[in-house]
CSV table of N, CA and C in Angstrom, one decimal:
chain,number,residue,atom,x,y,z
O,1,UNK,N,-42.8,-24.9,-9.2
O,1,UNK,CA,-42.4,-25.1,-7.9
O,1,UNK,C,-42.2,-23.8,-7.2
O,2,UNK,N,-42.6,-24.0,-6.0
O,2,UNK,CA,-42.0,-22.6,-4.7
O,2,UNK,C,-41.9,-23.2,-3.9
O,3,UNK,N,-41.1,-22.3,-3.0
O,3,UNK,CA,-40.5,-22.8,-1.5
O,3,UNK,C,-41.0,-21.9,-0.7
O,4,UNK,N,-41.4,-22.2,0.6
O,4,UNK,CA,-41.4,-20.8,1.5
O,4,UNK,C,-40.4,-20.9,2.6
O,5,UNK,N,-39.4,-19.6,2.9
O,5,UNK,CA,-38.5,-19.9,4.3
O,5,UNK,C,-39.0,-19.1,4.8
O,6,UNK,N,-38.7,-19.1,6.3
O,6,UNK,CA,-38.0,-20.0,7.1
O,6,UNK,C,-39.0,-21.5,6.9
O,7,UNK,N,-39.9,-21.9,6.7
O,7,UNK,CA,-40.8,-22.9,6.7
O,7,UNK,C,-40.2,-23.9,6.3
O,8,UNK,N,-39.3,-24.0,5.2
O,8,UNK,CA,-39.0,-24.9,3.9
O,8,UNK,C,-40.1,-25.9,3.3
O,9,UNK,N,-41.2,-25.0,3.3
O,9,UNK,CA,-42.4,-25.9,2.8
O,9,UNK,C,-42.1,-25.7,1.1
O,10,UNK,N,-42.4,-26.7,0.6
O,10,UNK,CA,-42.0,-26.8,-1.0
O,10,UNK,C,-43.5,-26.9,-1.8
O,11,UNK,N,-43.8,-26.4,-2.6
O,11,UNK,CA,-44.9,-26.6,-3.1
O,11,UNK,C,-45.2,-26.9,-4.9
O,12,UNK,N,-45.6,-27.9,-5.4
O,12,UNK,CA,-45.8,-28.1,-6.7
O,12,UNK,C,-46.6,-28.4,-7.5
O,13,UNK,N,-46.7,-28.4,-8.7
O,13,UNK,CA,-47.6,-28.3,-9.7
O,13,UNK,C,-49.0,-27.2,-9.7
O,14,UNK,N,-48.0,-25.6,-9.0
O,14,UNK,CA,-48.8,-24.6,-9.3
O,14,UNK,C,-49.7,-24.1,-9.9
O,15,UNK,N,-50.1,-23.5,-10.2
O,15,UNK,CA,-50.9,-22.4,-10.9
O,15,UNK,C,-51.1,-21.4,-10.6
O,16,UNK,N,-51.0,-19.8,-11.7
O,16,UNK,CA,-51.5,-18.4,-10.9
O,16,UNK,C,-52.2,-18.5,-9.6
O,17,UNK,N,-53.4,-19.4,-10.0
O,17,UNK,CA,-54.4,-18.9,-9.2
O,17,UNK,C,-54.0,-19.4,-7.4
O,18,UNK,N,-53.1,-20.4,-7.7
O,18,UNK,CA,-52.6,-21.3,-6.6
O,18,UNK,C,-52.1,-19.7,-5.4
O,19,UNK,N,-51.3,-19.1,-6.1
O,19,UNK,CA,-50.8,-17.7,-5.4
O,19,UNK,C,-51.2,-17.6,-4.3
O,20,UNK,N,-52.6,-16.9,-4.4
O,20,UNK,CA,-53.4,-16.3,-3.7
O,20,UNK,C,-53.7,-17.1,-2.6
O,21,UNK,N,-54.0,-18.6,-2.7
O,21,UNK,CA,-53.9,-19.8,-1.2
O,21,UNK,C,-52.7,-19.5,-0.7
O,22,UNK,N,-51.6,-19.8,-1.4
O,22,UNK,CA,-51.0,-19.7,-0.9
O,22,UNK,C,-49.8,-18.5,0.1
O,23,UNK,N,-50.5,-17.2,-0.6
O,23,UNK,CA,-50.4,-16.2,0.4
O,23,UNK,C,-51.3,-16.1,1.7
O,24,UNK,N,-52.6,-16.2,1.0
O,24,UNK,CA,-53.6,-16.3,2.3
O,24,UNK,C,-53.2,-17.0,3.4
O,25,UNK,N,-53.2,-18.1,3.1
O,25,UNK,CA,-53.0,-19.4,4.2
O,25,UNK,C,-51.8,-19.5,4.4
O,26,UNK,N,-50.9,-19.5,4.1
O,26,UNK,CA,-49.5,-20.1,4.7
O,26,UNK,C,-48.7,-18.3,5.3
O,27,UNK,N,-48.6,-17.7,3.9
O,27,UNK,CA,-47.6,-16.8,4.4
O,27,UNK,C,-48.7,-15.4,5.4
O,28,UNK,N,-49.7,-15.3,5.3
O,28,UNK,CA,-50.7,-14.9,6.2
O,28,UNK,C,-50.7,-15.5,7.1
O,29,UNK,N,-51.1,-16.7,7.1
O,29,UNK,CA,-51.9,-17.2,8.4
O,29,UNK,C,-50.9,-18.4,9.1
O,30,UNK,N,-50.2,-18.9,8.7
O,30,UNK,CA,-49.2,-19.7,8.8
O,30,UNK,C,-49.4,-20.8,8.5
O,31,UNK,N,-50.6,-21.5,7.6
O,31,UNK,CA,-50.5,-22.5,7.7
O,31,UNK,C,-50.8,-23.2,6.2
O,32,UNK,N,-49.7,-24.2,5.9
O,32,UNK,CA,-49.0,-24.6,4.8
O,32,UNK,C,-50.8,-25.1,4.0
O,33,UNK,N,-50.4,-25.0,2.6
O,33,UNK,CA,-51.6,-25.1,1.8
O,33,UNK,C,-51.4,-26.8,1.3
O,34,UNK,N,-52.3,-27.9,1.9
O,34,UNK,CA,-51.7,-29.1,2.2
O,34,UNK,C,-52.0,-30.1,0.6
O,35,UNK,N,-53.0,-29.1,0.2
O,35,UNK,CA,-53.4,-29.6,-1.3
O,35,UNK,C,-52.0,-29.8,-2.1
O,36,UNK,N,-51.2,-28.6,-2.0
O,36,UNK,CA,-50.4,-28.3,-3.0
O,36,UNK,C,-49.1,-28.5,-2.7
O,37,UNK,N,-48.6,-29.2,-1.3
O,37,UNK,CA,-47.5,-29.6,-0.6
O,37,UNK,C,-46.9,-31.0,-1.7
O,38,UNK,N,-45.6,-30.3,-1.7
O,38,UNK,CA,-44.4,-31.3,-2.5
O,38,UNK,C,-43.8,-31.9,-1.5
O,39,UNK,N,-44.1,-33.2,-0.9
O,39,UNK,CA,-43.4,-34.2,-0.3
O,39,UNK,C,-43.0,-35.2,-1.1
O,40,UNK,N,-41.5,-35.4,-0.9
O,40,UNK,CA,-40.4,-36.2,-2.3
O,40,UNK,C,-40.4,-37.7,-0.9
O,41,UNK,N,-40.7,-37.3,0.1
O,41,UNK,CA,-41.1,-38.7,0.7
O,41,UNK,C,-42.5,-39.5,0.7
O,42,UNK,N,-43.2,-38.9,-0.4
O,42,UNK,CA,-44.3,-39.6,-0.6
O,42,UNK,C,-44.6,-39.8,-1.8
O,43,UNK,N,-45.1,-40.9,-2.2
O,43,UNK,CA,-45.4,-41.2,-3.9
O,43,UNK,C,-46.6,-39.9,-4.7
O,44,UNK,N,-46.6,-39.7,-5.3
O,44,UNK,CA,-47.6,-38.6,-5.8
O,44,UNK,C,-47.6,-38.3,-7.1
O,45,UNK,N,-48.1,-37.2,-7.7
O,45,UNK,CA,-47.9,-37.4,-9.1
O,45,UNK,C,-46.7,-36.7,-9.4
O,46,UNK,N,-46.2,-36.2,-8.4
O,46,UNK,CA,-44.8,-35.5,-8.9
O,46,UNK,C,-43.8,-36.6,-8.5
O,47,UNK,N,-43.9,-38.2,-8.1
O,47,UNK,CA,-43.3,-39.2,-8.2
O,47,UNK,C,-43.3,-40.3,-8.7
O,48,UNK,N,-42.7,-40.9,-9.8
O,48,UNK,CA,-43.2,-41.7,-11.1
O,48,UNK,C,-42.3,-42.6,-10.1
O,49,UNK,N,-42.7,-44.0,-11.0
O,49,UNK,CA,-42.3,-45.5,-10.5
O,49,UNK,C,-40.9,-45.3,-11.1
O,50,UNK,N,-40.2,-46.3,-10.8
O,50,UNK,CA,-38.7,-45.8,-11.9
O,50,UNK,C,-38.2,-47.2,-11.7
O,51,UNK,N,-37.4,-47.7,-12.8
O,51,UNK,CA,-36.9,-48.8,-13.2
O,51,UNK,C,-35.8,-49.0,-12.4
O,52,UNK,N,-34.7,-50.6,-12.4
O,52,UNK,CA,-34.1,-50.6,-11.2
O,52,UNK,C,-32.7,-49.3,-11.3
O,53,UNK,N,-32.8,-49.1,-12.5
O,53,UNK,CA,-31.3,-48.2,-13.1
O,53,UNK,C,-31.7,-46.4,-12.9
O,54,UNK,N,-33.2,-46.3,-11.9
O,54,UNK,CA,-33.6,-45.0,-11.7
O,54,UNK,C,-34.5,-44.4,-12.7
O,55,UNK,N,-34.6,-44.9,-14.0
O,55,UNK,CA,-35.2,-44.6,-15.0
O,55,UNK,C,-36.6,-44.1,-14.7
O,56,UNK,N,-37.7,-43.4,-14.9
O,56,UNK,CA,-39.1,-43.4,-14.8
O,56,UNK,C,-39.1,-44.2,-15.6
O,57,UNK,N,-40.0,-45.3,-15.2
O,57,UNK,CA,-41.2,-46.1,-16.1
O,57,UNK,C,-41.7,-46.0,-17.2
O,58,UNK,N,-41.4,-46.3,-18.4
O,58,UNK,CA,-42.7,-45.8,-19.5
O,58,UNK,C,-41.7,-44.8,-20.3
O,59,UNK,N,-40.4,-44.3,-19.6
O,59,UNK,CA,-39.6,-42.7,-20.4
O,59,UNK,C,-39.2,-43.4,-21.3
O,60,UNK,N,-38.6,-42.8,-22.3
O,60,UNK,CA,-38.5,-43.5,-23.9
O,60,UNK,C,-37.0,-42.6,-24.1
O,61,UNK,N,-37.1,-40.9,-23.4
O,61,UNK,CA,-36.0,-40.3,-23.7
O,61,UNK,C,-34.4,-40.8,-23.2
O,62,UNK,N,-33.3,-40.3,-23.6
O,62,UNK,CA,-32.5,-40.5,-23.3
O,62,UNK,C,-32.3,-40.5,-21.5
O,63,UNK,N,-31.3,-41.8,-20.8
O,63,UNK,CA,-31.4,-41.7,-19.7
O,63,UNK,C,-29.9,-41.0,-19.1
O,64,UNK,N,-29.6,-40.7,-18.3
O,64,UNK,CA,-30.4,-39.4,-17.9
O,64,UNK,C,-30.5,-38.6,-18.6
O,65,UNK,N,-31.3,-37.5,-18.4
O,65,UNK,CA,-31.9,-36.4,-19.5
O,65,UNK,C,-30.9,-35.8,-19.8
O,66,UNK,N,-30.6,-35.6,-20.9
O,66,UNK,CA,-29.7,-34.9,-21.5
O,66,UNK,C,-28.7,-35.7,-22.2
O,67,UNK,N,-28.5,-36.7,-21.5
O,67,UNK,CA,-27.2,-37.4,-22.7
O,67,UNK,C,-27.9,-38.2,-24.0
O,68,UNK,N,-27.0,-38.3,-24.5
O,68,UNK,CA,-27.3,-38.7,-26.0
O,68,UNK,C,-27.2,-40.4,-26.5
């Protein structure tokens, strides 16, 4: 994950190479790199289905993470 301010553009599921767009284009040129934009208002792969108790779908681990 990164953020850029003042923008508050959020960006996820990085990679090094991701960097370099995202200097070029956003913090150069101003404009957000739209491949790699984290919108939590939109379903995506960084948003799993989740059961009615919040759970993700399919998780097996303890709910919520961490308790036992």
């Amino acid at each position: 994950m990164a953020v850029v301010y003042p923008d508050g553009v959020w960006y996820a599921a990085l990679t090094p190479a991701d960097a370099t767009d995202i200097l070029t284009s956003h913090l150069l040129n101003g404009e957000p790199v739209e491949r790699l934009r984290y919108l939590p208002e939109t379903r995506g792969s960084h948003q799993l289905e989740r059961e009615a108790d919040g759970r993700p779908i399919g998780r097996t681990a303890p709910w919520p993470s961490g308790d036992g």
